[in-house]
Each structure stands twice: as structure tokens, then as C-alpha cells.
Amino acid sequence: MARPRGHSINRYAWEDMLRLQGLSASKVAMMASVNRSTLACVVSGNRGVSIPIAHRIAAAVDCRPETLFPSLRALKESAA
């Protein structure tokens, strides 16, 4: 299987954030203006996301994008 393009989600952080915020994946998809099937593919590891979508998903669960998408941390550190 080909490696997904874009930024991959940290599934453990995702599950923790949903539990802590008391949200469902469907609710997050709606709040982030992301299709539910797209979010399901991201969570399952079949699809990566762009930086703007990563930021919208993180905002929906009230956390930093780097928490859910660790590869964004490397970009942030290299830009500093």
C-alpha cells in the first residue's frame, strides 16, 4: 500500500481528545467542515491531510495541530 500523502494523525491523541472533549467523530467532522468519510480515512491512516485541514480538525477538538499531527511539529521546528 502506498504511503498516504499529507500529514498523518496520531490515533492515540485523537482518541484521547475525543474522550476528553466528549465528542464524536461525526461532530468533529461537522465542526471542522470536513466530510465524515474523509475524516474516517484520516483516522484509519488511509489518507493524510493538508495543513489547513489539520488546523481545522485540531481547532474542533481544542488542541494544538502538532498534538494530533506530529509531522507538523517537524515543519514548525525547521521554520524556526
mmCIF file of C-alpha atoms in Angstrom:
data_model
loop_
_atom_site.group_PDB
_atom_site.id
_atom_site.type_symbol
_atom_site.label_atom_id
_atom_site.label_comp_id
_atom_site.label_asym_id
_atom_site.label_seq_id
_atom_site.Cartn_x
_atom_site.Cartn_y
_atom_site.Cartn_z
ATOM 1 C CA MET A 1 0.000 0.000 0.000
ATOM 2 C CA ALA A 2 1.275 3.466 -0.867
ATOM 3 C CA ARG A 3 2.127 5.888 1.888
ATOM 4 C CA PRO A 4 -0.599 8.494 2.348
ATOM 5 C CA ARG A 5 0.237 11.996 1.198
ATOM 6 C CA GLY A 6 -0.169 14.816 3.650
ATOM 7 C CA HIS A 7 0.024 14.743 7.424
ATOM 8 C CA SER A 8 -0.968 11.620 9.343
ATOM 9 C CA ILE A 9 -2.955 11.756 12.554
ATOM 10 C CA ASN A 10 -1.712 10.385 15.870
ATOM 11 C CA ARG A 11 -4.525 7.961 16.575
ATOM 12 C CA TYR A 12 -3.835 7.781 20.325
ATOM 13 C CA ALA A 13 -4.016 11.572 20.650
ATOM 14 C CA TRP A 14 -7.176 11.590 18.517
ATOM 15 C CA GLU A 15 -8.925 9.032 20.720
ATOM 16 C CA ASP A 16 -7.830 10.850 23.891
ATOM 17 C CA MET A 17 -9.079 14.205 22.610
ATOM 18 C CA LEU A 18 -12.458 12.779 21.624
ATOM 19 C CA ARG A 19 -12.829 11.206 25.059
ATOM 20 C CA LEU A 20 -11.689 14.336 26.924
ATOM 21 C CA GLN A 21 -13.936 16.666 24.921
ATOM 22 C CA GLY A 22 -16.889 14.257 24.869
ATOM 23 C CA LEU A 23 -17.152 14.488 21.096
ATOM 24 C CA SER A 24 -17.951 12.034 18.343
ATOM 25 C CA ALA A 25 -16.025 11.861 15.094
ATOM 26 C CA SER A 26 -19.182 12.972 13.262
ATOM 27 C CA LYS A 27 -19.456 16.080 15.428
ATOM 28 C CA VAL A 28 -15.775 16.914 14.859
ATOM 29 C CA ALA A 29 -16.203 16.474 11.105
ATOM 30 C CA MET A 30 -19.121 18.893 11.146
ATOM 31 C CA MET A 31 -17.288 21.447 13.333
ATOM 32 C CA ALA A 32 -14.154 21.247 11.144
ATOM 33 C CA SER A 33 -16.143 21.383 7.872
ATOM 34 C CA VAL A 34 -14.623 18.088 6.778
ATOM 35 C CA ASN A 35 -16.562 15.260 5.164
ATOM 36 C CA ARG A 36 -17.152 12.392 7.637
ATOM 37 C CA SER A 37 -15.770 9.842 5.196
ATOM 38 C CA THR A 38 -12.628 11.947 4.729
ATOM 39 C CA LEU A 39 -12.125 12.138 8.492
ATOM 40 C CA ALA A 40 -12.649 8.370 8.765
ATOM 41 C CA CYS A 41 -9.932 7.811 6.141
ATOM 42 C CA VAL A 42 -7.581 10.147 8.021
ATOM 43 C CA VAL A 43 -8.165 8.384 11.339
ATOM 44 C CA SER A 44 -7.713 4.944 9.766
ATOM 45 C CA GLY A 45 -4.401 6.037 8.241
ATOM 46 C CA ASN A 46 -5.534 5.731 4.639
ATOM 47 C CA ARG A 47 -5.269 9.440 3.960
ATOM 48 C CA GLY A 48 -3.152 12.348 5.102
ATOM 49 C CA VAL A 49 -4.394 15.910 5.384
ATOM 50 C CA SER A 50 -3.210 19.325 4.297
ATOM 51 C CA ILE A 51 -2.038 21.870 6.845
ATOM 52 C CA PRO A 52 -5.283 23.929 6.740
ATOM 53 C CA ILE A 53 -7.434 20.837 7.302
ATOM 54 C CA ALA A 54 -5.138 19.669 10.118
ATOM 55 C CA HIS A 55 -5.604 23.059 11.787
ATOM 56 C CA ARG A 56 -9.407 22.900 11.424
ATOM 57 C CA ILE A 57 -9.574 19.400 12.911
ATOM 58 C CA ALA A 58 -7.325 20.403 15.818
ATOM 59 C CA ALA A 59 -9.407 23.524 16.484
ATOM 60 C CA ALA A 60 -12.560 21.407 16.564
ATOM 61 C CA VAL A 61 -11.131 19.254 19.386
ATOM 62 C CA ASP A 62 -9.500 22.266 21.073
ATOM 63 C CA CYS A 63 -5.859 21.263 20.841
ATOM 64 C CA ARG A 64 -2.694 22.281 19.023
ATOM 65 C CA PRO A 65 -2.343 20.869 15.496
ATOM 66 C CA GLU A 66 1.057 19.369 16.423
ATOM 67 C CA THR A 67 -0.665 17.256 19.089
ATOM 68 C CA LEU A 68 -2.814 15.450 16.526
ATOM 69 C CA PHE A 69 -0.432 15.681 13.588
ATOM 70 C CA PRO A 70 3.160 15.177 14.851
ATOM 71 C CA SER A 71 4.684 15.800 11.416
ATOM 72 C CA LEU A 72 3.591 19.439 11.748
ATOM 73 C CA ARG A 73 5.975 19.781 14.687
ATOM 74 C CA ALA A 74 8.931 18.998 12.432
ATOM 75 C CA LEU A 75 7.786 21.678 9.977
ATOM 76 C CA LYS A 76 7.404 24.211 12.772
ATOM 77 C CA GLU A 77 10.852 23.411 14.193
ATOM 78 C CA SER A 78 12.559 23.613 10.807
ATOM 79 C CA ALA A 79 10.979 27.013 10.154
ATOM 80 C CA ALA A 80 12.273 28.420 13.452
#
